Amino acid sequence: MLKSGSLNAIKDGTHPLGFMARMALSYVLWKGYVAITYLIPELNAARNAFNVWMGKLNVDFLGMVAQAVGEEQVRQEGIVIYLEGTRGLAIEDHCLAIPATVIFSLLIVLFPGRLRQKAWFLPVGVLLVQASNLFRLTGLMFMQRYSSSAFYAFNHSYTYVFITYGLIFLLFVGWLRFFSRPGSTPKDCAET
């Protein structure tokens, strides 16, 4: 049987069971949202439109970076950017860092902390996660042009996972260390 201190630690997330429960809930909420949007045509269309819009914003940013560093032949078509001699970098749904951003956001929302602190920490964290994705996409664009296909493939598949989820881990540890209040109740979390 668990002691009252252990139950409080599970409730506030400082116990491994509380932490794992919140992590699992974050993942289930994200996957549930995705499943529901696939089942409801209007939501699916809205999600797809948002992803295309985000993809185009990313491509516009990459185009500005490529031109700023002197790339002479830069072509943009929808969610694809082409540098001279490349097959193009397509910014598809899975390239937008949306799952990473949502998981980060849900973790901060689900762990204890004051609403006022969450109100500034969440947008800063989301901007940092998205900035890390732009950094990744910029690197991939130039790797596709100037490196081997094996180097590009490795970085496309593994480096981002390390960088972005490492960043999310550091942000989350920072949240737990400096802003989350162990032992606080949901009522306390809503106070400003």
mmCIF file of C-alpha atoms in Angstrom:
data_model
loop_
_atom_site.group_PDB
_atom_site.id
_atom_site.type_symbol
_atom_site.label_atom_id
_atom_site.label_comp_id
_atom_site.label_asym_id
_atom_site.label_seq_id
_atom_site.Cartn_x
_atom_site.Cartn_y
_atom_site.Cartn_z
ATOM 1 C CA MET A 1 0.000 0.000 0.000
ATOM 2 C CA LEU A 2 1.268 3.473 -0.826
ATOM 3 C CA LYS A 3 1.906 5.964 1.965
ATOM 4 C CA SER A 4 0.261 9.370 1.894
ATOM 5 C CA GLY A 5 3.577 11.024 0.901
ATOM 6 C CA SER A 6 3.863 8.682 -2.089
ATOM 7 C CA LEU A 7 0.287 9.463 -3.126
ATOM 8 C CA ASN A 8 1.029 13.189 -2.979
ATOM 9 C CA ALA A 9 4.194 12.657 -5.018
ATOM 10 C CA ILE A 10 2.207 10.747 -7.649
ATOM 11 C CA LYS A 11 -0.436 13.471 -7.670
ATOM 12 C CA ASP A 12 2.033 16.344 -8.102
ATOM 13 C CA GLY A 13 4.190 14.486 -10.619
ATOM 14 C CA THR A 14 7.404 14.221 -8.612
ATOM 15 C CA HIS A 15 7.074 10.445 -8.253
ATOM 16 C CA PRO A 16 8.003 8.365 -11.331
ATOM 17 C CA LEU A 17 4.429 7.001 -11.506
ATOM 18 C CA GLY A 18 2.976 10.523 -11.579
ATOM 19 C CA PHE A 19 5.496 11.575 -14.181
ATOM 20 C CA MET A 20 4.805 8.529 -16.370
ATOM 21 C CA ALA A 21 1.047 8.991 -16.027
ATOM 22 C CA ARG A 22 1.289 12.592 -17.248
ATOM 23 C CA MET A 23 3.617 11.603 -20.091
ATOM 24 C CA ALA A 24 1.213 8.849 -21.142
ATOM 25 C CA LEU A 25 -1.756 11.215 -20.897
ATOM 26 C CA SER A 26 0.050 13.774 -23.101
ATOM 27 C CA TYR A 27 0.746 11.134 -25.722
ATOM 28 C CA VAL A 28 -2.811 9.737 -25.591
ATOM 29 C CA LEU A 29 -4.326 13.221 -25.917
ATOM 30 C CA TRP A 30 -2.163 13.971 -28.970
ATOM 31 C CA LYS A 31 -2.883 10.630 -30.650
ATOM 32 C CA GLY A 32 -6.580 10.950 -29.791
ATOM 33 C CA TYR A 33 -6.700 14.370 -31.439
ATOM 34 C CA VAL A 34 -5.005 13.012 -34.567
ATOM 35 C CA ALA A 35 -7.380 10.025 -34.703
ATOM 36 C CA ILE A 36 -10.454 12.230 -34.330
ATOM 37 C CA THR A 37 -9.292 14.612 -37.050
ATOM 38 C CA TYR A 38 -8.856 11.690 -39.446
ATOM 39 C CA LEU A 39 -12.398 10.490 -38.712
ATOM 40 C CA ILE A 40 -14.145 13.847 -39.160
ATOM 41 C CA PRO A 41 -13.654 15.178 -42.709
ATOM 42 C CA GLU A 42 -14.036 18.847 -41.725
ATOM 43 C CA LEU A 43 -11.402 18.565 -38.986
ATOM 44 C CA ASN A 44 -9.109 16.604 -41.283
ATOM 45 C CA ALA A 45 -9.417 19.306 -43.960
ATOM 46 C CA ALA A 46 -8.726 22.044 -41.383
ATOM 47 C CA ARG A 47 -5.685 20.206 -40.014
ATOM 48 C CA ASN A 48 -4.355 19.611 -43.536
ATOM 49 C CA ALA A 49 -4.898 23.273 -44.472
ATOM 50 C CA PHE A 50 -3.038 24.372 -41.342
ATOM 51 C CA ASN A 51 -0.152 21.997 -42.118
ATOM 52 C CA VAL A 52 0.112 23.305 -45.705
ATOM 53 C CA TRP A 53 0.070 26.890 -44.421
ATOM 54 C CA MET A 54 2.820 26.080 -41.879
ATOM 55 C CA GLY A 55 4.797 24.255 -44.570
ATOM 56 C CA LYS A 56 4.642 27.294 -46.848
ATOM 57 C CA LEU A 57 5.752 29.584 -44.005
ATOM 58 C CA ASN A 58 8.738 27.296 -43.413
ATOM 59 C CA VAL A 59 9.582 27.256 -47.133
ATOM 60 C CA ASP A 60 9.373 31.069 -47.254
ATOM 61 C CA PHE A 61 11.794 31.269 -44.324
ATOM 62 C CA LEU A 62 14.174 28.786 -45.972
ATOM 63 C CA GLY A 63 14.031 30.783 -49.189
ATOM 64 C CA MET A 64 15.022 33.970 -47.346
ATOM 65 C CA VAL A 65 17.913 32.169 -45.625
ATOM 66 C CA ALA A 66 19.133 30.633 -48.894
ATOM 67 C CA GLN A 67 19.089 33.989 -50.643
ATOM 68 C CA ALA A 68 20.717 35.736 -47.679
ATOM 69 C CA VAL A 69 23.725 33.399 -47.867
ATOM 70 C CA GLY A 70 24.107 33.885 -51.618
ATOM 71 C CA GLU A 71 22.358 30.893 -53.164
ATOM 72 C CA GLU A 72 21.638 32.058 -56.689
ATOM 73 C CA GLN A 73 19.114 29.495 -57.852
ATOM 74 C CA VAL A 74 16.364 29.132 -55.283
ATOM 75 C CA ARG A 75 12.929 27.976 -56.375
ATOM 76 C CA GLN A 76 9.872 27.538 -54.184
ATOM 77 C CA GLU A 77 6.814 25.529 -55.168
ATOM 78 C CA GLY A 78 4.195 25.215 -52.445
ATOM 79 C CA ILE A 79 5.782 23.262 -49.606
ATOM 80 C CA VAL A 80 8.970 22.373 -51.531
ATOM 81 C CA ILE A 81 12.174 24.404 -51.809
ATOM 82 C CA TYR A 82 14.783 23.659 -54.454
ATOM 83 C CA LEU A 83 18.386 24.760 -54.375
ATOM 84 C CA GLU A 84 20.498 24.336 -57.490
ATOM 85 C CA GLY A 85 21.231 20.671 -58.127
ATOM 86 C CA THR A 86 18.852 19.266 -55.496
ATOM 87 C CA ARG A 87 15.710 17.202 -55.764
ATOM 88 C CA GLY A 88 14.019 19.625 -53.384
ATOM 89 C CA LEU A 89 13.208 19.623 -49.701
ATOM 90 C CA ALA A 90 9.504 19.015 -49.047
ATOM 91 C CA ILE A 91 8.162 20.382 -45.772
ATOM 92 C CA GLU A 92 5.459 17.804 -45.089
ATOM 93 C CA ASP A 93 3.251 17.266 -42.027
ATOM 94 C CA HIS A 94 5.893 15.344 -40.070
ATOM 95 C CA CYS A 95 8.478 18.108 -40.725
ATOM 96 C CA LEU A 96 6.588 20.813 -38.849
ATOM 97 C CA ALA A 97 7.488 19.832 -35.245
ATOM 98 C CA ILE A 98 3.807 19.936 -34.343
ATOM 99 C CA PRO A 99 3.815 16.694 -32.303
ATOM 100 C CA ALA A 100 6.900 17.833 -30.377
ATOM 101 C CA THR A 101 5.312 21.229 -29.736
ATOM 102 C CA VAL A 102 2.035 19.690 -28.569
ATOM 103 C CA ILE A 103 3.717 17.144 -26.283
ATOM 104 C CA PHE A 104 5.845 19.913 -24.731
ATOM 105 C CA SER A 105 2.770 22.107 -24.231
ATOM 106 C CA LEU A 106 0.705 19.321 -22.691
ATOM 107 C CA LEU A 107 3.492 18.430 -20.276
ATOM 108 C CA ILE A 108 3.680 21.999 -19.009
ATOM 109 C CA VAL A 109 -0.117 22.237 -18.764
ATOM 110 C CA LEU A 110 -0.453 18.907 -16.937
ATOM 111 C CA PHE A 111 2.276 19.530 -14.354
ATOM 112 C CA PRO A 112 1.780 21.808 -11.361
ATOM 113 C CA GLY A 113 2.704 25.445 -11.619
ATOM 114 C CA ARG A 114 1.182 28.876 -11.473
ATOM 115 C CA LEU A 115 -0.949 29.999 -14.373
ATOM 116 C CA ARG A 116 1.020 33.244 -14.669
ATOM 117 C CA GLN A 117 4.267 31.292 -15.126
ATOM 118 C CA LYS A 118 2.679 28.911 -17.618
ATOM 119 C CA ALA A 119 1.359 31.915 -19.572
ATOM 120 C CA TRP A 120 4.887 33.049 -20.453
ATOM 121 C CA PHE A 121 6.786 29.734 -20.288
ATOM 122 C CA LEU A 122 4.557 27.950 -22.815
ATOM 123 C CA PRO A 123 4.933 30.511 -25.639
ATOM 124 C CA VAL A 124 8.687 30.787 -25.043
ATOM 125 C CA GLY A 125 9.033 26.990 -25.121
ATOM 126 C CA VAL A 126 6.884 26.683 -28.249
ATOM 127 C CA LEU A 127 8.983 29.346 -29.998
ATOM 128 C CA LEU A 128 12.189 27.541 -29.014
ATOM 129 C CA VAL A 129 10.887 24.185 -30.285
ATOM 130 C CA GLN A 130 9.795 25.766 -33.561
ATOM 131 C CA ALA A 131 13.112 27.634 -33.858
ATOM 132 C CA SER A 132 14.976 24.349 -33.403
ATOM 133 C CA ASN A 133 12.879 22.911 -36.228
ATOM 134 C CA LEU A 134 13.729 25.860 -38.496
ATOM 135 C CA PHE A 135 17.394 25.324 -37.627
ATOM 136 C CA ARG A 136 16.999 21.663 -38.594
ATOM 137 C CA LEU A 137 15.257 22.441 -41.873
ATOM 138 C CA THR A 138 17.884 25.025 -42.783
ATOM 139 C CA GLY A 139 20.628 22.498 -42.097
ATOM 140 C CA LEU A 140 18.862 19.831 -44.138
ATOM 141 C CA MET A 141 18.400 22.210 -47.052
ATOM 142 C CA PHE A 142 22.125 22.910 -47.189
ATOM 143 C CA MET A 143 23.097 19.287 -46.465
ATOM 144 C CA GLN A 144 21.011 18.202 -49.423
ATOM 145 C CA ARG A 145 22.972 20.618 -51.618
ATOM 146 C CA TYR A 146 26.500 20.261 -50.232
ATOM 147 C CA SER A 147 26.882 16.842 -48.584
ATOM 148 C CA SER A 148 26.455 13.173 -49.343
ATOM 149 C CA SER A 149 23.048 11.559 -49.431
ATOM 150 C CA ALA A 150 24.050 9.276 -46.517
ATOM 151 C CA PHE A 151 25.001 12.279 -44.341
ATOM 152 C CA TYR A 152 21.733 13.989 -45.269
ATOM 153 C CA ALA A 153 19.691 10.846 -44.529
ATOM 154 C CA PHE A 154 21.335 10.337 -41.135
ATOM 155 C CA ASN A 155 20.723 13.931 -40.090
ATOM 156 C CA HIS A 156 17.186 13.880 -41.443
ATOM 157 C CA SER A 157 16.303 10.820 -39.387
ATOM 158 C CA TYR A 158 18.301 11.125 -36.163
ATOM 159 C CA THR A 159 19.854 14.508 -35.438
ATOM 160 C CA TYR A 160 16.560 16.338 -35.094
ATOM 161 C CA VAL A 161 15.207 13.797 -32.649
ATOM 162 C CA PHE A 162 18.260 14.305 -30.463
ATOM 163 C CA ILE A 163 18.280 18.107 -30.713
ATOM 164 C CA THR A 164 14.575 18.805 -30.360
ATOM 165 C CA TYR A 165 13.691 16.220 -27.761
ATOM 166 C CA GLY A 166 16.870 17.181 -25.898
ATOM 167 C CA LEU A 167 15.630 20.781 -25.927
ATOM 168 C CA ILE A 168 12.180 19.697 -24.754
ATOM 169 C CA PHE A 169 13.802 17.667 -21.982
ATOM 170 C CA LEU A 170 15.867 20.681 -20.861
ATOM 171 C CA LEU A 171 12.833 22.967 -20.965
ATOM 172 C CA PHE A 172 10.799 20.450 -19.006
ATOM 173 C CA VAL A 173 13.533 19.934 -16.412
ATOM 174 C CA GLY A 174 13.770 23.724 -16.127
ATOM 175 C CA TRP A 175 10.028 23.860 -15.584
ATOM 176 C CA LEU A 176 10.133 21.176 -12.895
ATOM 177 C CA ARG A 177 13.181 22.670 -11.209
ATOM 178 C CA PHE A 178 12.267 26.348 -11.182
ATOM 179 C CA PHE A 179 8.534 26.776 -11.746
ATOM 180 C CA SER A 180 6.598 23.636 -10.872
ATOM 181 C CA ARG A 181 5.530 23.567 -7.269
ATOM 182 C CA PRO A 182 5.547 20.054 -5.822
ATOM 183 C CA GLY A 183 2.623 19.498 -3.541
ATOM 184 C CA SER A 184 0.486 22.134 -5.170
ATOM 185 C CA THR A 185 -3.086 21.291 -5.919
ATOM 186 C CA PRO A 186 -4.942 22.096 -9.129
ATOM 187 C CA LYS A 187 -6.638 24.967 -7.244
ATOM 188 C CA ASP A 188 -3.210 26.421 -6.406
ATOM 189 C CA CYS A 189 -2.124 26.094 -10.031
ATOM 190 C CA ALA A 190 -4.957 28.341 -11.175
ATOM 191 C CA GLU A 191 -4.011 31.167 -8.792
ATOM 192 C CA THR A 192 -2.029 34.080 -10.171
#
